[in-house]
mmCIF file of C-alpha atoms in Angstrom:
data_model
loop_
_atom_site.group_PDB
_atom_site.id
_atom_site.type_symbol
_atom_site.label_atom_id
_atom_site.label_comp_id
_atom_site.label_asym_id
_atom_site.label_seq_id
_atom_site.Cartn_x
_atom_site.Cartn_y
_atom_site.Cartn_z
ATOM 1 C CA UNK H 1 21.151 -5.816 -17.046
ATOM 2 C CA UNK H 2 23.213 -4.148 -14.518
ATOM 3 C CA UNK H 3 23.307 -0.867 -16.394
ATOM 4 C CA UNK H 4 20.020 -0.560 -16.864
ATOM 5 C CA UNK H 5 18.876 -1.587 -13.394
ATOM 6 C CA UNK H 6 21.050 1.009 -12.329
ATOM 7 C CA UNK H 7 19.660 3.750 -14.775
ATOM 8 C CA UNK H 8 16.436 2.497 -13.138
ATOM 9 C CA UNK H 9 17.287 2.551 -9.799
ATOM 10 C CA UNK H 10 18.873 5.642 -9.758
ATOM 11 C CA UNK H 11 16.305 7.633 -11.270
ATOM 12 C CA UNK H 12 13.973 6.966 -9.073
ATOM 13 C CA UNK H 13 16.342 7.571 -6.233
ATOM 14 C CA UNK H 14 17.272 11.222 -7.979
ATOM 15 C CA UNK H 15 13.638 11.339 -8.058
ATOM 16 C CA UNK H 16 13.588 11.039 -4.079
ATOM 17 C CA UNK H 17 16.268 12.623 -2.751
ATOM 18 C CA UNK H 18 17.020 15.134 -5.322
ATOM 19 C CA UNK H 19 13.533 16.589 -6.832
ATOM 20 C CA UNK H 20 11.805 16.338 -4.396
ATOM 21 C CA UNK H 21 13.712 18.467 -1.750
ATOM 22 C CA UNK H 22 14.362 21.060 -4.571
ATOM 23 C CA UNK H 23 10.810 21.280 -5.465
ATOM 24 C CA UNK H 24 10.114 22.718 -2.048
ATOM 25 C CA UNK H 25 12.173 25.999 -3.077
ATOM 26 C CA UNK H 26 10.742 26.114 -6.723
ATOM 27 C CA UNK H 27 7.138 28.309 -7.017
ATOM 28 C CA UNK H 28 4.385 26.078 -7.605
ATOM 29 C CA UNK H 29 3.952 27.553 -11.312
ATOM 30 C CA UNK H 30 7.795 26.371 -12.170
ATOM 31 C CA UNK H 31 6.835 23.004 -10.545
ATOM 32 C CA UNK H 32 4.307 22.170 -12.551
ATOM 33 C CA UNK H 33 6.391 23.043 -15.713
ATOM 34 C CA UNK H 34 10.078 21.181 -14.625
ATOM 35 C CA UNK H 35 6.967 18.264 -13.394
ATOM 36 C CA UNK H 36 5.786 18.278 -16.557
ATOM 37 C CA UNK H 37 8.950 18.240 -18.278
ATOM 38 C CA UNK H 38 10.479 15.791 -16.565
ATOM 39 C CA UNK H 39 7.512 13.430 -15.816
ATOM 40 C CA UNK H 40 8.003 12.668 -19.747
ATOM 41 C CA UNK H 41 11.425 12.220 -19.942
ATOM 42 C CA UNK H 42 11.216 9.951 -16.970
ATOM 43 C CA UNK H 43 8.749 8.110 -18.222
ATOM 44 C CA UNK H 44 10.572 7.265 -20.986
ATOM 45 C CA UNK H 45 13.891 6.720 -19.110
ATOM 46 C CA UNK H 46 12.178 4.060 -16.832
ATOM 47 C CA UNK H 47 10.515 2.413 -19.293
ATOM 48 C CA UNK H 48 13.710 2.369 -21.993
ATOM 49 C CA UNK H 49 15.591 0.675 -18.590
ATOM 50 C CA UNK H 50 12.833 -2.170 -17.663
ATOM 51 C CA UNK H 51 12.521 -2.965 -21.421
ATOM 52 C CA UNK H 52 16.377 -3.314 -21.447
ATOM 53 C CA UNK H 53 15.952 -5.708 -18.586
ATOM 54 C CA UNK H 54 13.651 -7.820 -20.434
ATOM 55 C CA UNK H 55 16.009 -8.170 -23.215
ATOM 56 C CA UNK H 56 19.067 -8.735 -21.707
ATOM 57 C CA UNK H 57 17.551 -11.525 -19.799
ATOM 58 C CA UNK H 58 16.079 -12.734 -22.745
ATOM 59 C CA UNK H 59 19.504 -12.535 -24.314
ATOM 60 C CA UNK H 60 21.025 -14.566 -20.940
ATOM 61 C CA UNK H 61 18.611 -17.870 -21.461
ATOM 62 C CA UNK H 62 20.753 -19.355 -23.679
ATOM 63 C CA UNK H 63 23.889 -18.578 -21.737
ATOM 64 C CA UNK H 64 23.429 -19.932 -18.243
ATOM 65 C CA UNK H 65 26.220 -21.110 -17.519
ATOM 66 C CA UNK H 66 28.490 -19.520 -15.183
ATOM 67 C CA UNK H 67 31.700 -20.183 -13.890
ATOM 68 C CA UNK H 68 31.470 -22.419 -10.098
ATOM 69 C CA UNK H 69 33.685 -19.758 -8.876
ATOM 70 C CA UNK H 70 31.037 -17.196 -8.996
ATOM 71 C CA UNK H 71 27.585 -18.941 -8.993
ATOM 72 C CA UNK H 72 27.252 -17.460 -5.855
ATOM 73 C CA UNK H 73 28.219 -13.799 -6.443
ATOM 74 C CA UNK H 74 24.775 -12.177 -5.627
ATOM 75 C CA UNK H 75 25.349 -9.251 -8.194
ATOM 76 C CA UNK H 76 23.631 -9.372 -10.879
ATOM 77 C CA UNK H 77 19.747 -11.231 -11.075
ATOM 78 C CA UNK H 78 19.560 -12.888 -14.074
ATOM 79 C CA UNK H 79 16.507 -15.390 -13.550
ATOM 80 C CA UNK H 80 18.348 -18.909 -14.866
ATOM 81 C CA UNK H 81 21.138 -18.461 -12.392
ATOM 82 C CA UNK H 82 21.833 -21.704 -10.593
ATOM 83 C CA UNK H 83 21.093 -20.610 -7.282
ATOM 84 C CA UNK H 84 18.187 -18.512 -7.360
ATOM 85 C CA UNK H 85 15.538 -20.216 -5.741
ATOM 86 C CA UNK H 86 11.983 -20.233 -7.570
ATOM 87 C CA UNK H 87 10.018 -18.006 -5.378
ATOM 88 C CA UNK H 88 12.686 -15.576 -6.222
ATOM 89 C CA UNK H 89 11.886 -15.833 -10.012
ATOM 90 C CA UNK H 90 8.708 -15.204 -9.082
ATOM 91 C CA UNK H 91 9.329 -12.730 -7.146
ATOM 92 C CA UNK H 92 11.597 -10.651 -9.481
ATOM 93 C CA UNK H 93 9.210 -11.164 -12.811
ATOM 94 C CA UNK H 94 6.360 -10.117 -10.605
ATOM 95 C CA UNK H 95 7.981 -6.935 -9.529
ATOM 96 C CA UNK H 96 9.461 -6.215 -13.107
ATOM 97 C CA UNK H 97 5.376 -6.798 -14.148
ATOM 98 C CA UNK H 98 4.285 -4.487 -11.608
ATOM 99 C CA UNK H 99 7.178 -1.747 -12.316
ATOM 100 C CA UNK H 100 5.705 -1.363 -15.827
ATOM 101 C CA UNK H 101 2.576 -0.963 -14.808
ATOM 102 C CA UNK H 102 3.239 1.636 -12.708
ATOM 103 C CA UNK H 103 5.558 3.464 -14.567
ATOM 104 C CA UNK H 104 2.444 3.252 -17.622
ATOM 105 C CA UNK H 105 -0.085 4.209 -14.749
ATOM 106 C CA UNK H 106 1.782 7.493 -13.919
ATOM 107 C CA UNK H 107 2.973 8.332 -17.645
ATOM 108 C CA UNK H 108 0.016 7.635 -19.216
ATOM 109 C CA UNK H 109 -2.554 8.083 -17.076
ATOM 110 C CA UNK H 110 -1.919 9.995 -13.510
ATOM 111 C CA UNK H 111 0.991 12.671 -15.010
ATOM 112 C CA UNK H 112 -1.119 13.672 -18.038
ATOM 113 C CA UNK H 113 -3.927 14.195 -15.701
ATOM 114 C CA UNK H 114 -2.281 15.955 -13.367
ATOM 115 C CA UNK H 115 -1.519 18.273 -16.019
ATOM 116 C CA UNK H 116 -4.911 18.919 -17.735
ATOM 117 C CA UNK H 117 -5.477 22.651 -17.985
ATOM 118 C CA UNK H 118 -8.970 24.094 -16.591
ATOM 119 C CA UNK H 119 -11.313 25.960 -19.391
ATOM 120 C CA UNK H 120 -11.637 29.612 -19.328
ATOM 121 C CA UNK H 121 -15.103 29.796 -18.579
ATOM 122 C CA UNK H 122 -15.623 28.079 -15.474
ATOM 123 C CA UNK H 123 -17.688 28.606 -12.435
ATOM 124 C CA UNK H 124 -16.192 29.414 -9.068
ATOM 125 C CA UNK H 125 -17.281 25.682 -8.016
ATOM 126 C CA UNK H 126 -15.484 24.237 -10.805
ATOM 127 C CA UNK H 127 -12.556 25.916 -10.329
ATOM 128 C CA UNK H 128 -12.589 24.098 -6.701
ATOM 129 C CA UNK H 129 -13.339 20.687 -8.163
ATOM 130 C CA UNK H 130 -10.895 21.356 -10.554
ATOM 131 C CA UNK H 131 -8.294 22.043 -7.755
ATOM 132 C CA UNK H 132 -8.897 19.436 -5.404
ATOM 133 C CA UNK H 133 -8.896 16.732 -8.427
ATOM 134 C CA UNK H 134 -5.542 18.349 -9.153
ATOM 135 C CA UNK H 135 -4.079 18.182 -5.810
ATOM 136 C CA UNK H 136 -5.650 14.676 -5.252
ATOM 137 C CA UNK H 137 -3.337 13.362 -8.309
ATOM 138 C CA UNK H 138 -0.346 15.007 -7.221
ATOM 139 C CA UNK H 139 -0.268 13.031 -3.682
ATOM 140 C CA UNK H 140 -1.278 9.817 -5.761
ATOM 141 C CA UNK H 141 1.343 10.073 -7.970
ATOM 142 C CA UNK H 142 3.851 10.878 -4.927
ATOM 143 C CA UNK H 143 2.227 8.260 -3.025
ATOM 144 C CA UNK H 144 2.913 6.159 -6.166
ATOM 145 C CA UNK H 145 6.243 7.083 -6.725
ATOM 146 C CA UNK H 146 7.665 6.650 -3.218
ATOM 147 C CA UNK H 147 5.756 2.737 -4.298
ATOM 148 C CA UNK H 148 7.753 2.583 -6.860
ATOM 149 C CA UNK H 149 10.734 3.254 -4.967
ATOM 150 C CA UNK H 150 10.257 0.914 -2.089
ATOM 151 C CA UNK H 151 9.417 -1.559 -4.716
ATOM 152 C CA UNK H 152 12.694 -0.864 -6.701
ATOM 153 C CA UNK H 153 15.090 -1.136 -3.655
ATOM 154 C CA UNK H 154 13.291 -4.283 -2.247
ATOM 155 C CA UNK H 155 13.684 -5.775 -5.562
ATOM 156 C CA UNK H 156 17.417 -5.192 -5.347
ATOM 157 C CA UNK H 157 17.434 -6.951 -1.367
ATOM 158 C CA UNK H 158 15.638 -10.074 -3.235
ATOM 159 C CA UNK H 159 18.398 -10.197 -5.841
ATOM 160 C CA UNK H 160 21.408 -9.981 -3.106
ATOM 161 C CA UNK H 161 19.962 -12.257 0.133
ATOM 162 C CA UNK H 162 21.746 -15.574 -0.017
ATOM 163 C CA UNK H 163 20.591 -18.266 -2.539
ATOM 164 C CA UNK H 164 20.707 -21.253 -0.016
ATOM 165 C CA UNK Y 1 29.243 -11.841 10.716
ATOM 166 C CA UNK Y 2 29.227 -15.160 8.232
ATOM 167 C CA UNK Y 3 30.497 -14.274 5.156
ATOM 168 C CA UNK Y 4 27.521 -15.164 3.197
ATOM 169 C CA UNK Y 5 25.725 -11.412 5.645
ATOM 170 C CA UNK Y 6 28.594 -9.868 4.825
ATOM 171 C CA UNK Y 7 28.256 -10.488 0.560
ATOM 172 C CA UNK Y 8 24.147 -9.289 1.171
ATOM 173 C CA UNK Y 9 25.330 -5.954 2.568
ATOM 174 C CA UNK Y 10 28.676 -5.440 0.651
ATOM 175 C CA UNK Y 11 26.777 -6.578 -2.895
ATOM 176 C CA UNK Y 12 23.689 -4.070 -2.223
ATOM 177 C CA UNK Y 13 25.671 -1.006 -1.354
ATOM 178 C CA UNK Y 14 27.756 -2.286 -4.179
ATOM 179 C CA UNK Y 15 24.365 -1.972 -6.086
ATOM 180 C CA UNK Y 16 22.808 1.398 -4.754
ATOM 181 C CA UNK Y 17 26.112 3.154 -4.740
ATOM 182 C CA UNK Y 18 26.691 1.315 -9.036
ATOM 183 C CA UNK Y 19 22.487 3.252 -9.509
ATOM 184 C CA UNK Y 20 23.126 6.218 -7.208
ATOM 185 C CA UNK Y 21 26.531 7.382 -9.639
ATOM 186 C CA UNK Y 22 25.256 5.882 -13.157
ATOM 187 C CA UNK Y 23 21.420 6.311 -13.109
ATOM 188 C CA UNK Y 24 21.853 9.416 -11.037
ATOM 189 C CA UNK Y 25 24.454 11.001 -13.641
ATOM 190 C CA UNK Y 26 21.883 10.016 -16.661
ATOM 191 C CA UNK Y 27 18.608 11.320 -14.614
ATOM 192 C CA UNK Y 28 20.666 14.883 -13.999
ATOM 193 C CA UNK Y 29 21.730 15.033 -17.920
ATOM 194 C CA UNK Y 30 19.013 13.924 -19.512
ATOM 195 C CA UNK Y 31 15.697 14.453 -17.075
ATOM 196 C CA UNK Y 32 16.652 17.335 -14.562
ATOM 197 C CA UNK Y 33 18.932 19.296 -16.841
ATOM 198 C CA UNK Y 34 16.492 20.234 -20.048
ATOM 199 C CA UNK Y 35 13.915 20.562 -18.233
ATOM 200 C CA UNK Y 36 15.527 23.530 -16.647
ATOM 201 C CA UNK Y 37 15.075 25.176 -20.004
ATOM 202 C CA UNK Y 38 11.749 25.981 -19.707
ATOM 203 C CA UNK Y 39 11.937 28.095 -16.857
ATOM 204 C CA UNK Y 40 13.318 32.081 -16.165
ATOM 205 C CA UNK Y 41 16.796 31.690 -16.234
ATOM 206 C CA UNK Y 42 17.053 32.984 -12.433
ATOM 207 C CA UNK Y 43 14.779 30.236 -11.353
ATOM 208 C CA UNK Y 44 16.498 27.511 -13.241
ATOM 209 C CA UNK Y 45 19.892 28.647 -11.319
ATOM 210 C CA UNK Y 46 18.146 28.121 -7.839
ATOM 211 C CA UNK Y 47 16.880 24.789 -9.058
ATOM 212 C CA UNK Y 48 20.318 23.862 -11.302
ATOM 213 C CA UNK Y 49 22.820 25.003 -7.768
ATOM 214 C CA UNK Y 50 20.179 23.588 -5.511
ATOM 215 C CA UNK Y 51 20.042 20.148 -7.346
ATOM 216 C CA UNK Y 52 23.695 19.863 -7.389
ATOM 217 C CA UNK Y 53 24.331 20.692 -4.165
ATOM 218 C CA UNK Y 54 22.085 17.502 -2.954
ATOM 219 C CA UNK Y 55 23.641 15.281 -5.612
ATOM 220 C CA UNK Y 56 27.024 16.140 -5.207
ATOM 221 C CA UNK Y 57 26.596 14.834 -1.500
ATOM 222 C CA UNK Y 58 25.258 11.629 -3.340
ATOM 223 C CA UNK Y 59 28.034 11.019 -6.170
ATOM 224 C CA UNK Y 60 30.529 11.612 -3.166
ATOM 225 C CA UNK Y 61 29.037 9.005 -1.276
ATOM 226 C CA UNK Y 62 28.826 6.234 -3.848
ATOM 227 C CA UNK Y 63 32.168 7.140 -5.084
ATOM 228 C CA UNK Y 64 33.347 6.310 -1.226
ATOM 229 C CA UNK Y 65 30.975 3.336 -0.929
ATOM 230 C CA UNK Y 66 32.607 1.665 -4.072
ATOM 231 C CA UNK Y 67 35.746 0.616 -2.568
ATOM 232 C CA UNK Y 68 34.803 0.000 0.608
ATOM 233 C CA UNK Y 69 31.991 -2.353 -0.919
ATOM 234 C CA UNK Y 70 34.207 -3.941 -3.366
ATOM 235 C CA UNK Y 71 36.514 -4.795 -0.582
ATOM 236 C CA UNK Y 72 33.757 -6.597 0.978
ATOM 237 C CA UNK Y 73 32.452 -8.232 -1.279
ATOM 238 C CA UNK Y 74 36.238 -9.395 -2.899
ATOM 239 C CA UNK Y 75 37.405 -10.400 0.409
ATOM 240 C CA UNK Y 76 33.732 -12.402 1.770
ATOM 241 C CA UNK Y 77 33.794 -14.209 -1.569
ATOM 242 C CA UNK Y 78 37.321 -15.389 -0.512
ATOM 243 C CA UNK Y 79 38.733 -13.693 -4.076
ATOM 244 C CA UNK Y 80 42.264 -13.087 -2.547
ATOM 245 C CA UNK Y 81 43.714 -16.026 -4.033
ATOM 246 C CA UNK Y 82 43.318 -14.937 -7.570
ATOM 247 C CA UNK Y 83 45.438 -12.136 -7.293
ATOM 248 C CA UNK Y 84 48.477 -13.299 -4.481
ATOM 249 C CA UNK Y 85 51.763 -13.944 -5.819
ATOM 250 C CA UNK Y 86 52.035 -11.766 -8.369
ATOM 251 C CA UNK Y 87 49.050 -12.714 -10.219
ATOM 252 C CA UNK Y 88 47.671 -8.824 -9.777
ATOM 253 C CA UNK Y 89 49.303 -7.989 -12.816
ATOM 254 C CA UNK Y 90 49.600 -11.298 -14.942
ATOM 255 C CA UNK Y 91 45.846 -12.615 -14.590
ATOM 256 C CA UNK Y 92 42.871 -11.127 -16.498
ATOM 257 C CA UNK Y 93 41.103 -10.891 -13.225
ATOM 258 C CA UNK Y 94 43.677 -8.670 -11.779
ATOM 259 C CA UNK Y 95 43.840 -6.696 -14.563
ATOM 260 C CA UNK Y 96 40.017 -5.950 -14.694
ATOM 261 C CA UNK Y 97 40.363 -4.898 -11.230
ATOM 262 C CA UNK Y 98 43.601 -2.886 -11.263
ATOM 263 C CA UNK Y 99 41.476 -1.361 -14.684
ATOM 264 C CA UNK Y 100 38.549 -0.807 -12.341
ATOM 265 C CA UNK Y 101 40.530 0.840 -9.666
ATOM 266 C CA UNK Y 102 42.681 3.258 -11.477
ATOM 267 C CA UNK Y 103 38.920 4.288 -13.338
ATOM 268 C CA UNK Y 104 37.792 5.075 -9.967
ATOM 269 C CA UNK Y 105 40.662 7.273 -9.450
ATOM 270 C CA UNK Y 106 40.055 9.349 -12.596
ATOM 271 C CA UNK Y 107 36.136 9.521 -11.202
ATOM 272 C CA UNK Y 108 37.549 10.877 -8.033
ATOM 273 C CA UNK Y 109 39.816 13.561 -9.611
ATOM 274 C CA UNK Y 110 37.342 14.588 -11.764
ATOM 275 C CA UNK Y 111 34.444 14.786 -9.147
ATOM 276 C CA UNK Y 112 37.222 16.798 -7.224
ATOM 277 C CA UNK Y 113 37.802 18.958 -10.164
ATOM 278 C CA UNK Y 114 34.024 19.888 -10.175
ATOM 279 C CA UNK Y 115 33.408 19.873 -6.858
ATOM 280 C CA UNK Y 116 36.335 22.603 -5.613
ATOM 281 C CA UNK Y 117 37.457 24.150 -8.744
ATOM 282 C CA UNK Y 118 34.687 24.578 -11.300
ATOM 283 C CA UNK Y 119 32.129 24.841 -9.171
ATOM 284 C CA UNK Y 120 33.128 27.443 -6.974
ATOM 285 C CA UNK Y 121 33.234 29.963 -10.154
ATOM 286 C CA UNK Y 122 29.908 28.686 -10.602
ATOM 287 C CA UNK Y 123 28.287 30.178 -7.322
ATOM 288 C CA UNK Y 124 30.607 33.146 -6.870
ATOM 289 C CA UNK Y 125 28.882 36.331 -6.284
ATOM 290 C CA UNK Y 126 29.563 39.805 -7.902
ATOM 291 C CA UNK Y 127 30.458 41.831 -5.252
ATOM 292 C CA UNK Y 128 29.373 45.751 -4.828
ATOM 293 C CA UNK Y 129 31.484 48.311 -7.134
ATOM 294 C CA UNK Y 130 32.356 45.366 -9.548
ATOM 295 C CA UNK Y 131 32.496 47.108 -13.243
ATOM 296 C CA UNK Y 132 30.955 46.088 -16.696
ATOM 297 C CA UNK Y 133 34.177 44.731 -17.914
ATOM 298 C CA UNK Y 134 35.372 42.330 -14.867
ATOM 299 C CA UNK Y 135 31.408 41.171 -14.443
ATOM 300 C CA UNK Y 136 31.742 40.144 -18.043
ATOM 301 C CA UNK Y 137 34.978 38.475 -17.258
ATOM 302 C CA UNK Y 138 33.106 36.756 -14.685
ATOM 303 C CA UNK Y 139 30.337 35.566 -16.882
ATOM 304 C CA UNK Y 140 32.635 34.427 -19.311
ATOM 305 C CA UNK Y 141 34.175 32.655 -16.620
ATOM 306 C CA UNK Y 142 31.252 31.366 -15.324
ATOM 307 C CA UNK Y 143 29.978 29.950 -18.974
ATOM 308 C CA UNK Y 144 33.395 28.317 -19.343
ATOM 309 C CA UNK Y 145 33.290 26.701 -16.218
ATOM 310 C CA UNK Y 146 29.523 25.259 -17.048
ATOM 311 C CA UNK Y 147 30.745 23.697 -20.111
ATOM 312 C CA UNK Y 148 33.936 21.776 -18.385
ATOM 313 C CA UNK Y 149 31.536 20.750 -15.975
ATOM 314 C CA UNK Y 150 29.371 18.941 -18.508
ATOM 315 C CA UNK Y 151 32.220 17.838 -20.685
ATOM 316 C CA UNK Y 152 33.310 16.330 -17.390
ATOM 317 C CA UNK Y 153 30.295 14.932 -15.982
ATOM 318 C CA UNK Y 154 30.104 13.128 -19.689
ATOM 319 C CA UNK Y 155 33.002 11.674 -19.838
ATOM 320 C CA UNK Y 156 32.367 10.693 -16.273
ATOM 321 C CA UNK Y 157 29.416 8.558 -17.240
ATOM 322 C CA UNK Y 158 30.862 6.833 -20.200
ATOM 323 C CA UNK Y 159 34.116 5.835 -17.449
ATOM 324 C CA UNK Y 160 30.871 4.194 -14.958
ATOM 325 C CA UNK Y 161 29.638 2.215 -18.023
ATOM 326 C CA UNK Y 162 32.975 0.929 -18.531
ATOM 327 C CA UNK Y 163 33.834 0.718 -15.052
ATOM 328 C CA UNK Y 164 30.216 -1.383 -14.963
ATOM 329 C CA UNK Y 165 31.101 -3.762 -17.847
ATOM 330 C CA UNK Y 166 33.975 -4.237 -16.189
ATOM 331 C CA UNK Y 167 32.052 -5.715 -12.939
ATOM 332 C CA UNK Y 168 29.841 -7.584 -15.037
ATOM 333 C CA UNK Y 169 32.883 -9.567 -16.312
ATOM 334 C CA UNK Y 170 34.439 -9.948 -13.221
ATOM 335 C CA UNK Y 171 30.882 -11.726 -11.710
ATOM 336 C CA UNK Y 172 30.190 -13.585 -15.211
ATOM 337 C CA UNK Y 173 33.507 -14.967 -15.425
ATOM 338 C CA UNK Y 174 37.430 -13.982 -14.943
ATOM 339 C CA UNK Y 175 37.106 -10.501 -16.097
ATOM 340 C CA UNK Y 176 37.350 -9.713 -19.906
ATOM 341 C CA UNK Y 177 41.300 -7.953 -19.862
#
């Protein structure tokens, strides 16, 4: 569970603080091309991880027992552990719901979208609408990655504040 | 600060700096990487040098924030116990962590190796009057030092899985060595 929260985690982090600065530098016609790469890679990548979590929690259910001495080591969020209260389990399967969705949202919908390619014959005022419908997507799909962040790392404060 | 603050912060920069080194690594590899493919080749080096410049500041800072956080977190959850009196060595706790430690060396030397050895021959420019043979030297060079880097960075991230399983053990029970 660990790993692949990580793998999550960090992606979208890399996503952040990595891409995003670097796309700055890149012409807007290599963008679109390392975006559309990697928008379907990362898609995958996100989705492989919160399936992963799934399982591996599905895996724990059985196993809930832990050891006194660390019942209270905040580390890893496994939904049956002793001292998570219920508004965190909530809490966490509501944000794992919502994860997927957006992660679907942008793969499926939003990033193939983004990337639709305008016909050869169109007018001067479709190649406008065409544009702006473009650029729209773009800043939703930042809007909803930077989300998806914020969601990720909050998700992470809600596994480590104190069980009591 | 109670100890109970003190396991909040140490166990969440335990966490971010655990996604920063791992996920990051994978995200670089498998997402940034290939998709570099599919541009010019002069592009892709802006993008590749540029990229690693801003993530190397990042695997640096996780590799730093693991120790410190571990310390945190082993001394707030009052852990000292389990490994005084010689018990370091002789308990399977102390040997997960003595495991985990000298791992973390090995990522350190190796992110060292990277950051002031390899890549260095990376980003070193040809300078005027250079001939045909020593700029194919360099290239050679160059192509050599890519392909330690990734050998590196591989084994790198197969060392955090372990290094991860190893944590997992050591919060699920006494550690598994």
């Amino acid at each position: 569970m660990t790993v692949a929260w990580s793998i999550y985690l960090g992606g979208a982090l890399i996503m952040e603080l990595v891409w995003r600065p670097v796309q700055q530098i890149v012409p807007p016609s290599q963008t679109g091309v390392l975006c559309l790469r990697m928008g379907k890679k990362y898609k995958w990548m996100a989705l492989a991880a919160l399936i992963l979590i799934a399982a591996s929690q599905i895996i724990m259910v059985p196993h809930g027992e832990f050891s006194s001495r660390f019942a209270s080591v905040p580390i890893i969020a496994n939904l049956n552990h002793p001292q998570l209260q219920n508004w965190q389990r909530y809490f966490l399967s509501l944000g794992w719901v919502l994860l997927v969705a957006v992660v679907l949202g942008m793969g499926t919908l939003i990033h193939p979208l983004s990337h639709t390619k305008l016909p050869v014959i169109a007018s001067e005022s479709e190649r406008l609408q065409f544009r702006k419908k473009r650029l729209s997507l773009i800043a939703m799909m930042n809007r909803m990655l930077r989300f998806e962040l914020f969601a990720a790392l909050l998700i992470t404060l809600i596994v480590v504040v104190p069980y009591a | 600060m109670t100890s109970t603050a003190m396991q909040i912060i140490a166990s969440y920069l335990h966490l971010l700096a655990v996604a920063i080194y791992l996920g990051g690594t994978i995200a670089m590899e498998f997402v940034l990487g290939p998709a570099q493919k599919y541009i010019p080749p002069a592009q892709a080096q802006v993008v590749a040098q540029r990229s690693a410049d801003r993530f190397l500041v990042l695997v640096w800072g996780s590799l730093a924030l693991f120790p410190i956080s571990g310390m945190l977190l082993f001394f707030s959850l009052g852990d000292q116990h389990l490994v005084a009196k010689g018990h370091f060595i002789s308990s399977s706790y102390g040997q997960t962590l003595v495991t985990m430690m000298i791992l973390w060396v090995v990522l350190v030397i190796n992110g060292s190796l990277i950051t002031f050895f390899l890549r260095p021959k990376l980003t070193r420019k040809a300078s005027a009057g250079t001939t045909g043979s020593t700029m194919s030297g360099k290239i050679e060079e160059m192509v050599s030092a890519a392909k330690w880097i990734e050998r590196i960075t591989r084994a790198d991230l197969v060392i955090a899985l372990f290094i991860v399983l190893l944590g997992a053990s050591l919060s699920y029970g006494n550690g598994i060595l």
